[in-house]
Short mmCIF file of C-alpha atoms and ligand atoms in Angstrom, two decimals:
data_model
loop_
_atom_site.label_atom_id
_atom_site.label_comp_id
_atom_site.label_asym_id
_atom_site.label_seq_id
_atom_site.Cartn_x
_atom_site.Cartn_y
_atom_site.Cartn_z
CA UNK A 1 45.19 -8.24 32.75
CA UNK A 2 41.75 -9.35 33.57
CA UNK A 3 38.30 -9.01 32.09
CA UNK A 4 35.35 -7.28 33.30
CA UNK A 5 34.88 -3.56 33.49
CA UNK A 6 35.21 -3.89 37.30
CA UNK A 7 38.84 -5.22 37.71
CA UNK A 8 40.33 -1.83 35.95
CA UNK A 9 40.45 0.63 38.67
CA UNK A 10 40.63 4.68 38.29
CA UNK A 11 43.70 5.00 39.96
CA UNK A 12 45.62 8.48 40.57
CA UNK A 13 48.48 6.95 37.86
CA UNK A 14 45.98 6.30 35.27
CA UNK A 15 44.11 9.79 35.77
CA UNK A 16 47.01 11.70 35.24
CA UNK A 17 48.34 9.34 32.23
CA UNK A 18 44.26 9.90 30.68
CA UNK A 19 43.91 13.40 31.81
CA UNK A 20 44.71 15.50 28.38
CA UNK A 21 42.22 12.93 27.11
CA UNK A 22 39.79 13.78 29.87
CA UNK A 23 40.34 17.35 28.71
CA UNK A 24 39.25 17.05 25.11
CA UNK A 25 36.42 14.98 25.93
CA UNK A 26 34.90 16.26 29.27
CA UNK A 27 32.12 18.42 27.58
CA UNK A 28 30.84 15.13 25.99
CA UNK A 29 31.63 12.09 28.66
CA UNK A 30 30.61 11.92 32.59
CA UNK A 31 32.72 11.97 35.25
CA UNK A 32 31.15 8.97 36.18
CA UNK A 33 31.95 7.69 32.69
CA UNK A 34 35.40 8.62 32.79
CA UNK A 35 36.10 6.49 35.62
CA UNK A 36 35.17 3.32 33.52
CA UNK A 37 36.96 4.61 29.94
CA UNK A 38 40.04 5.64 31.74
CA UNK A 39 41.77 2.38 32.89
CA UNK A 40 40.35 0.59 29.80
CA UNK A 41 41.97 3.18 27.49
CA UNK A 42 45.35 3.46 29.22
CA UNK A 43 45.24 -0.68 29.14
CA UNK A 44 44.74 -0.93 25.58
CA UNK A 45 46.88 1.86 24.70
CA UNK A 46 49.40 0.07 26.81
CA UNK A 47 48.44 -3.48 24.74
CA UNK A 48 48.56 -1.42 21.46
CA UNK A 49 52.32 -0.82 22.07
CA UNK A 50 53.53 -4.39 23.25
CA UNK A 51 51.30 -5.84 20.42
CA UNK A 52 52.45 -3.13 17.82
CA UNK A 53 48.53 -2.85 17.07
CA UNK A 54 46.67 -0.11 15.63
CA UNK A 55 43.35 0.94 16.01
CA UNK A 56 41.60 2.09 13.12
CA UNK A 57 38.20 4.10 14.01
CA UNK A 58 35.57 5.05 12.04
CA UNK A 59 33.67 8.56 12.40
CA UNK A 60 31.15 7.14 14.12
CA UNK A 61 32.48 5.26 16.72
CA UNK A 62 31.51 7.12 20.36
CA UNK A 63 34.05 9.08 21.70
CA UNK A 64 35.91 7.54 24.09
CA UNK A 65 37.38 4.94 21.13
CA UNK A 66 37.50 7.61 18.68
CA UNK A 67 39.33 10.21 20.76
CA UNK A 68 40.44 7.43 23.45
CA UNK A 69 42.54 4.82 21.41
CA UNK A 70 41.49 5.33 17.50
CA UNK A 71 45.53 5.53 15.95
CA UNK A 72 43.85 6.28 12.37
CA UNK A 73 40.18 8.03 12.79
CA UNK A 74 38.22 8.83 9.32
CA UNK A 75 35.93 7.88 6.58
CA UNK A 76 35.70 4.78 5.04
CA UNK A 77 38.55 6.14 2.43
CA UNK A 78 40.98 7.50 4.44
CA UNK A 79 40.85 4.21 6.84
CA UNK A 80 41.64 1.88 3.40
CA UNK A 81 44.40 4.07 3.02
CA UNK A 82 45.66 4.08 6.47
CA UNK A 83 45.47 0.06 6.24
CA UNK A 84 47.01 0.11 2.95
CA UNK A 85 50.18 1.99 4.39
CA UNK A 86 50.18 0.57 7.83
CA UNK A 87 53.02 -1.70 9.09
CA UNK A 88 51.90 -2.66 12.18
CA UNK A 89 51.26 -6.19 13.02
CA UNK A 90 48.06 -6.20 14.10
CA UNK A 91 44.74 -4.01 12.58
CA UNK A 92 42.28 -4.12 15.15
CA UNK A 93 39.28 -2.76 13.47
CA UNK A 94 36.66 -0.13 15.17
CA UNK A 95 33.83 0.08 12.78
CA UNK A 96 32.10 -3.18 10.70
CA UNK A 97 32.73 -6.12 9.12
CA UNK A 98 33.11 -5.25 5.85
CA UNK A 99 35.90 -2.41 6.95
CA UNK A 100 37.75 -5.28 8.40
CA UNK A 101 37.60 -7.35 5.23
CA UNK A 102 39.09 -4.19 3.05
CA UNK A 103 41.60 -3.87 5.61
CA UNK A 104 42.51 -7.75 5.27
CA UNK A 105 42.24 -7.34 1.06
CA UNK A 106 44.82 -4.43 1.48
CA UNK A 107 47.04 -6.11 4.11
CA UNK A 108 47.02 -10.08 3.00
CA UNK A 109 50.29 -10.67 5.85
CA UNK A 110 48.81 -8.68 8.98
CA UNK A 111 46.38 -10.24 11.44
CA UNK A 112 43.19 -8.09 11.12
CA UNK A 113 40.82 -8.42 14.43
CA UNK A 114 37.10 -7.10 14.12
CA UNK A 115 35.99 -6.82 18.56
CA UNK A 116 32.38 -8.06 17.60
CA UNK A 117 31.37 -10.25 14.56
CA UNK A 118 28.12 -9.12 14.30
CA UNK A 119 29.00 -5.49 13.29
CA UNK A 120 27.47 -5.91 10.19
CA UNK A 121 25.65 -3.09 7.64
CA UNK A 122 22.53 -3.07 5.80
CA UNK A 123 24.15 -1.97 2.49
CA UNK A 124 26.92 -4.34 2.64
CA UNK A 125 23.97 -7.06 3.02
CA UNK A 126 21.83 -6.20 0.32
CA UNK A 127 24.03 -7.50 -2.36
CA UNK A 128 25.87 -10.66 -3.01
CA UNK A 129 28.77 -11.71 -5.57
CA UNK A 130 25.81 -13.88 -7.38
CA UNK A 131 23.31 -10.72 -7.50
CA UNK A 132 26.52 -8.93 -9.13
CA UNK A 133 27.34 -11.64 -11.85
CA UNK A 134 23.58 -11.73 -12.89
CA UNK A 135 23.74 -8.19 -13.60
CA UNK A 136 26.80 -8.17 -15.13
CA UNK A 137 24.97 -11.18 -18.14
CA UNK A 138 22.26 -8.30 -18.08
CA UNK A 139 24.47 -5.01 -19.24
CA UNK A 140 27.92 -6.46 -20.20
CA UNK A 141 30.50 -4.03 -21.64
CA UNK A 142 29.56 -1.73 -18.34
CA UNK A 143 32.17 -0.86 -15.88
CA UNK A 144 31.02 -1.61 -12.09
CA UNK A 145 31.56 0.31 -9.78
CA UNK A 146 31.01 -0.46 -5.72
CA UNK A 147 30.86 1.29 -3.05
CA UNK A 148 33.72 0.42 -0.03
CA UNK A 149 30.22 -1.24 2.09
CA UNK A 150 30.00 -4.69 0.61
CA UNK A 151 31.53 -7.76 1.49
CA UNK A 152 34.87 -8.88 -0.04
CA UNK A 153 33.23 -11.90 -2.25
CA UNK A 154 31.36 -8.56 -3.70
CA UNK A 155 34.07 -6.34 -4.30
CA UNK A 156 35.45 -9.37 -5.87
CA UNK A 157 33.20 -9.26 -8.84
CA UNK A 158 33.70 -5.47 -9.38
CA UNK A 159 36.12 -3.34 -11.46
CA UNK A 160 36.47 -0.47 -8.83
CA UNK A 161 35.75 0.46 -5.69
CA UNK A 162 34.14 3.61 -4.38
CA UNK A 163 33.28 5.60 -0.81
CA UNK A 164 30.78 8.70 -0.44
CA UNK A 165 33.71 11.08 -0.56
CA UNK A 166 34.84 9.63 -4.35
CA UNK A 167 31.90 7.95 -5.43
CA UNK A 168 31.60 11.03 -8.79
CA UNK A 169 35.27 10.77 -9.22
CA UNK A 170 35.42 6.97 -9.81
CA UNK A 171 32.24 6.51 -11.72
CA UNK A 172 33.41 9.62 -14.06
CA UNK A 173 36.75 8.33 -14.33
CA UNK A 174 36.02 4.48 -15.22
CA UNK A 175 33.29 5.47 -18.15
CA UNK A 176 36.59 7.90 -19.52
CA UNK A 177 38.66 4.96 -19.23
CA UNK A 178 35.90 2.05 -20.32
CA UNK A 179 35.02 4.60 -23.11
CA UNK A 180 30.89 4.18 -21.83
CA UNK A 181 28.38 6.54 -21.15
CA UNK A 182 26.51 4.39 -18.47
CA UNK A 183 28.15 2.85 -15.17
CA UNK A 184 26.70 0.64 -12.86
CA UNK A 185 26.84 1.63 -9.36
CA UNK A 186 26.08 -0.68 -6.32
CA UNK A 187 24.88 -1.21 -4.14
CA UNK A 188 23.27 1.85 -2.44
CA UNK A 189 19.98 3.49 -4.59
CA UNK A 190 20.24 6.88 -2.75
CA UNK A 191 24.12 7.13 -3.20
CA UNK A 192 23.65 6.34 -7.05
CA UNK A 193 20.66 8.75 -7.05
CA UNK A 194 23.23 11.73 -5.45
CA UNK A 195 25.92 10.63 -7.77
CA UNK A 196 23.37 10.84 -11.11
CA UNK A 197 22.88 14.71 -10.04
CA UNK A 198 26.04 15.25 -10.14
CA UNK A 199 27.44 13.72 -13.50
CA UNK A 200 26.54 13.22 -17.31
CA UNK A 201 27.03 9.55 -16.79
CA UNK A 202 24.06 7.70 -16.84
CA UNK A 203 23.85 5.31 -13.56
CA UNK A 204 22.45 2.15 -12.98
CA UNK A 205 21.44 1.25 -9.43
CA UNK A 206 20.38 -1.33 -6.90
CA UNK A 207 17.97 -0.85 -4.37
CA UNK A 208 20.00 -1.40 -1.23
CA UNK A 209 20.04 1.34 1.61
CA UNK A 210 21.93 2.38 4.64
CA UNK A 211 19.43 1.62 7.47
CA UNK A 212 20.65 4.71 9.60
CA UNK A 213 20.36 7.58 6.85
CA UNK A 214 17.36 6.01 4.74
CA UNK A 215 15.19 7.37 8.17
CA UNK A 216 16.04 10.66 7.66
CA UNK A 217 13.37 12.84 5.33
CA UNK A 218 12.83 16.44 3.77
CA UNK A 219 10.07 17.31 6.04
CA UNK A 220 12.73 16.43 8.86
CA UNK A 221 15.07 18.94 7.62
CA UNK A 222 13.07 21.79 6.93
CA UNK A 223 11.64 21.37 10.46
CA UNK A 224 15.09 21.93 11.73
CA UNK A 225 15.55 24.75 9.48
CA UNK A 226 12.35 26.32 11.05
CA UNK A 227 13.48 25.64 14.71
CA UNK A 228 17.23 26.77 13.80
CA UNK A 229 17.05 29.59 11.00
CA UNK A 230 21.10 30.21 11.58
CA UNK A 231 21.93 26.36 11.62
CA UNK A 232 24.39 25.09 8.98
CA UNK A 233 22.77 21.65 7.91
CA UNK A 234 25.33 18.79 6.61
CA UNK A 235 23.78 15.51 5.26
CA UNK A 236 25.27 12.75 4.11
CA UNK A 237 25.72 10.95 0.69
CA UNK A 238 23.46 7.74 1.65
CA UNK A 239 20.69 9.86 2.72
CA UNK A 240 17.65 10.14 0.27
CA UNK A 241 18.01 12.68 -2.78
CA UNK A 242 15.69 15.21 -1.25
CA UNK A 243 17.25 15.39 2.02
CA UNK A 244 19.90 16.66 0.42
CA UNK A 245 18.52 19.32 -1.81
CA UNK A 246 17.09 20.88 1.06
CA UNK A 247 20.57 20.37 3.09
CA UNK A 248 23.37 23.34 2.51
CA UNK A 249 26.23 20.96 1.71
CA UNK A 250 26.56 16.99 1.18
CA UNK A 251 29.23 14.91 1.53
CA UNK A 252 31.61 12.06 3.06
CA UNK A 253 31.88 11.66 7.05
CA UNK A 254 35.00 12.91 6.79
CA UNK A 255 33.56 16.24 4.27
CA UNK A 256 31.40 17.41 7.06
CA UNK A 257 34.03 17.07 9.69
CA UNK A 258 36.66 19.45 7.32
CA UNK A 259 33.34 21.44 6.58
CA UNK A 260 32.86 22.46 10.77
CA UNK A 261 36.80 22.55 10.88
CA UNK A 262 37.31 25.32 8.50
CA UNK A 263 33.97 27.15 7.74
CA UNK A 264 33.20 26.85 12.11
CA UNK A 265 30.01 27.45 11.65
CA UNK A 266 28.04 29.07 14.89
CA UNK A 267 25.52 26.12 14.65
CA UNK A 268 25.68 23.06 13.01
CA UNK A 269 23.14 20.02 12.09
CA UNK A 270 25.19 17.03 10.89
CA UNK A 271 22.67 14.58 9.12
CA UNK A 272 23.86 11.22 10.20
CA UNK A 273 25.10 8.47 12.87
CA UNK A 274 25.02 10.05 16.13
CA UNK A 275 28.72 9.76 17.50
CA UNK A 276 29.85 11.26 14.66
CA UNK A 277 28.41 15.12 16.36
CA UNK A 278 30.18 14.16 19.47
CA UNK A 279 33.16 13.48 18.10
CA UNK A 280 33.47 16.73 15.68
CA UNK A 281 32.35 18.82 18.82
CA UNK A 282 35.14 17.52 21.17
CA UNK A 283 37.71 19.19 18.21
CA UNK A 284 35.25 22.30 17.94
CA UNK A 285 33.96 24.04 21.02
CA UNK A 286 32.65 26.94 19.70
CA UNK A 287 30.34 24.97 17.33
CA UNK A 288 27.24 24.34 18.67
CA UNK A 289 25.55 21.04 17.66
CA UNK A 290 22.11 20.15 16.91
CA UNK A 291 21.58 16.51 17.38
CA UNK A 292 18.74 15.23 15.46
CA UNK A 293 20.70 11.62 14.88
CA UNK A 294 20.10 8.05 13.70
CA UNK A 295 22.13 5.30 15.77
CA UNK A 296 23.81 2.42 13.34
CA UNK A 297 23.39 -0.97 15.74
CA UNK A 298 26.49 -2.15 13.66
CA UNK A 299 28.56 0.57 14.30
CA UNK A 300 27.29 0.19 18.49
CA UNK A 301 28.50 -2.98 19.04
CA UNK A 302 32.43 -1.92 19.23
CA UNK A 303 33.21 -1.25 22.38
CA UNK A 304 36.29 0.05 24.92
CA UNK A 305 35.85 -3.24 26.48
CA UNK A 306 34.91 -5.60 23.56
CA UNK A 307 38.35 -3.49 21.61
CA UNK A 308 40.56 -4.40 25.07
CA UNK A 309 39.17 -8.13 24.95
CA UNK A 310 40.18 -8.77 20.89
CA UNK A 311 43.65 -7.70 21.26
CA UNK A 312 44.02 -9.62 24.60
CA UNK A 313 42.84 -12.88 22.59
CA UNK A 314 43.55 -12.06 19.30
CA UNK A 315 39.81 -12.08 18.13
CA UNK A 316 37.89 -12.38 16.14
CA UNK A 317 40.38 -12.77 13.62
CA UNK A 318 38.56 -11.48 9.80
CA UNK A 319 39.80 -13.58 6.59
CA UNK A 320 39.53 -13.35 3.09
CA UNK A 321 40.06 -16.29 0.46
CA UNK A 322 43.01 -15.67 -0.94
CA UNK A 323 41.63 -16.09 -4.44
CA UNK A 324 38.67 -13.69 -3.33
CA UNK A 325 41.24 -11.04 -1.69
CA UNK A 326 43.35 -10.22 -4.96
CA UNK A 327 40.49 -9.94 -7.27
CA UNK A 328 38.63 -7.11 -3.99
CA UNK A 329 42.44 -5.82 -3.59
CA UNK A 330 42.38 -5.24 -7.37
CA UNK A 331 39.41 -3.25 -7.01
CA UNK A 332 40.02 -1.48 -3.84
CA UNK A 333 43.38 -0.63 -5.25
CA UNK A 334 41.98 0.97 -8.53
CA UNK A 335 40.35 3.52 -5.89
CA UNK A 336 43.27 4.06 -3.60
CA UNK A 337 45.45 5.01 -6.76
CA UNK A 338 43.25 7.76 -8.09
CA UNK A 339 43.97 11.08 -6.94
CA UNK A 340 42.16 12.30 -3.92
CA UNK A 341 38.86 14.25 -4.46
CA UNK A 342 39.59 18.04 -5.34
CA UNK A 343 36.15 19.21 -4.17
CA UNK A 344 33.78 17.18 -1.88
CA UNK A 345 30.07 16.76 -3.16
CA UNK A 346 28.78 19.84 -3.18
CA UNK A 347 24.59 20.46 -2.59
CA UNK A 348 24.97 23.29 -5.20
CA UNK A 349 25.90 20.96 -7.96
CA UNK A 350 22.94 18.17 -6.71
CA UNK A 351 20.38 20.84 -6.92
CA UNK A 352 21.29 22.38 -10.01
CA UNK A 353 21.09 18.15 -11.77
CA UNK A 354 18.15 17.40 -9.89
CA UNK A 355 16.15 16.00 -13.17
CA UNK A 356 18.41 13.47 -13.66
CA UNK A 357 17.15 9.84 -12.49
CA UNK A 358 18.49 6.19 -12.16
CA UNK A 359 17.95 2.94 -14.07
CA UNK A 360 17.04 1.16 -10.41
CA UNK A 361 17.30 -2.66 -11.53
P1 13P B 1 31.90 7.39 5.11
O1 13P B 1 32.57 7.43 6.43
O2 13P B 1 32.81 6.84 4.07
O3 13P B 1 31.29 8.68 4.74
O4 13P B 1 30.72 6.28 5.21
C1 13P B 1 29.72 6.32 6.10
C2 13P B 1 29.23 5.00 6.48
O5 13P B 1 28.08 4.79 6.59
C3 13P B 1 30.18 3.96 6.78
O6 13P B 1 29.51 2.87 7.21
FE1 SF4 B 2 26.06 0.38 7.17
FE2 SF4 B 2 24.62 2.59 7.45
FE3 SF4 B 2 25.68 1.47 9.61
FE4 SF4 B 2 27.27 2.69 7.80
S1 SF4 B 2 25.72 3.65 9.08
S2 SF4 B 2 27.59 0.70 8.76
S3 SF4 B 2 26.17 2.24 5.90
S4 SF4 B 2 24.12 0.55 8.28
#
């Protein structure tokens, strides 16, 4: 098959093979658009099955690859599980780098494939293995605990791992098991701030931030709230404390998509990366969306064609030192075996803890 966006051609075959696709996405993609996604879809989907790949596609990948070829679509939890149970050959991986390296640490014997290299993330670069050593010499006999965005090496040093939709969970259930009444939780400061309102356990944090929900402020939201009295607002975990307390309900990508799937609100404000609106209101048409987004850069560089190009050459192929991988696996796995959250964060909970502060180090 060749390369190039203008050698795949929108032929009557590949519009009827596309077209229940078409359907679910039509309020959200051009024509004009659909003409270029189509034959790219229907060629990887094709590729998928002669390669036994899977796609695995974060929330906030645009539409056409979430919708379009995604096998697995989720949060940064339920994608670690679906690569921990997969067994298809190849993982190609439609989010960032450090996804790709969990998916490797879970699945040591498949090929993993990241489209671009460069799909990086702010968090995941704000820490490094040395930065966690140090600050183990500086509070040892404290569990750490890290959140699923930073790098293998990282996740290496850690004793569990922990996404936005677990992140109270894991830090309440290693200071049970470590018998501690302080954890340390990297690397994300606004994260660790959501997660002290919600607990007893004292945190410790580190000052990185997402570079996508850092933007988003108070004043922002209670603008919205002016312009859209009736509007539901959603924000995220990684956005700043008082975003949230002035937000109806926090929680994981994958919270605020269950939230508009079974509460189908009249209007909606998700608090976030931009696809991940589009992508909820393809499944929910009688939601209407207000988009006040923030685009990740990372998350933008995966594309239909740069997705069709990795599993045509098998790249960029993502590895993990072996000695590195068991010691993240170890981690990673800690968080996979603990029972799924009961109850996503809830803004009812933050607001009533909203006194309680961080150690920032
Ligand atoms: P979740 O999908 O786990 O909520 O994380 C959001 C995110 O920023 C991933 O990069
Ligand atoms: Fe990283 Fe934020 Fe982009 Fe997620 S949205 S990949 S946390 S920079």
């Amino acid at each position: 098959m060749p390369d190039g966006f203008s050698d795949f051609e929108f032929t009557p075959a590949i519009e009827g093979a596309t077209s229940a696709l078409w359907d679910k996405m039509k309020s959200h993609v051009t024509p004009l658009e659909w003409r270029v996604h189509a034959p790219l879809i229907a060629a990887i989907n094709e590729l998928k099955r002669a390669k036994n790949a899977v796609i695995l596609a974060h929330n906030y990948m645009t539409p056409e690859i979430f919708h379009g070829v995604g096998d697995y679509v989720g949060d940064s939890l339920g994608l670690a599980r679906e690569a921990a149970k997969s067994d298809a050959a190849i993982i190609v991986q439609a989010g960032v780098h450090f996804m790709a390296e969990t998916s490797k640490v879970l699945c040591p014997d498949k090929t993993v494939l990241i489209p671009d290299r460069e799909a990086g993330c702010s968090l995941a670069a704000s820490i490094t293995a040395k930065d966690v050593r140090l600050i183990k010499q500086r509070y040892p006999g404290l569990p750490v605990v890290t959140y699923v965005n930073t790098t293998a090496d990282v996740k290496a040093e850690t004793d569990i791992c922990c996404t936005s939709a677990n992140a109270v969970q894991v830090v309440e259930a290693v200071a049970r098991e470590w018998g501690v009444d302080r954890v340390i939780l990297l690397p994300d400061e606004f994260l660790a701030r959501n997660v002290a309102r919600q607990t007893d356990i004292g945190i410790i944090a580190w000052a990185g931030r997402c570079e996508v929900h850092e933007r988003f402020t108070a004043a922002d939201i209670l603008e919205l709230r002016a312009a859209y009295p009736q509007a539901q607002i959603l924000a995220h975990p990684e956005c700043p404390a008082e975003v949230l307390e002035v937000s109806d309900f926090a929680g994981s990508t994958a919270a605020m998509s269950e939230f508009v799937m079974q509460k189908k609100p009249k209007q909606v404000v998700l608090i976030t990366e931009c696809s991940m609106a589009d992508n909820v209101a393809c499944d929910a048409p009688d939601t209407e969306f207000v988009r006040p987004c923030n685009l990740c850069p990372h998350m933008k560089r995966i594309t239909l064609q740069n997705i069709y190009d990795a599993l045509v050459r098998d790249q960029f192929e993502v590895t993990v030192d072996p000695a590195v991988a068991v010691r993240a696996r170890a981690a990673v796995q800690r968080m996979i075996d603990l029972p799924p959250p009961a109850v996503p964060a809830r803004y009812d909970l933050i607001k009533a803890r909203r006194h309680v502060d961080v150690e920032l180090i």
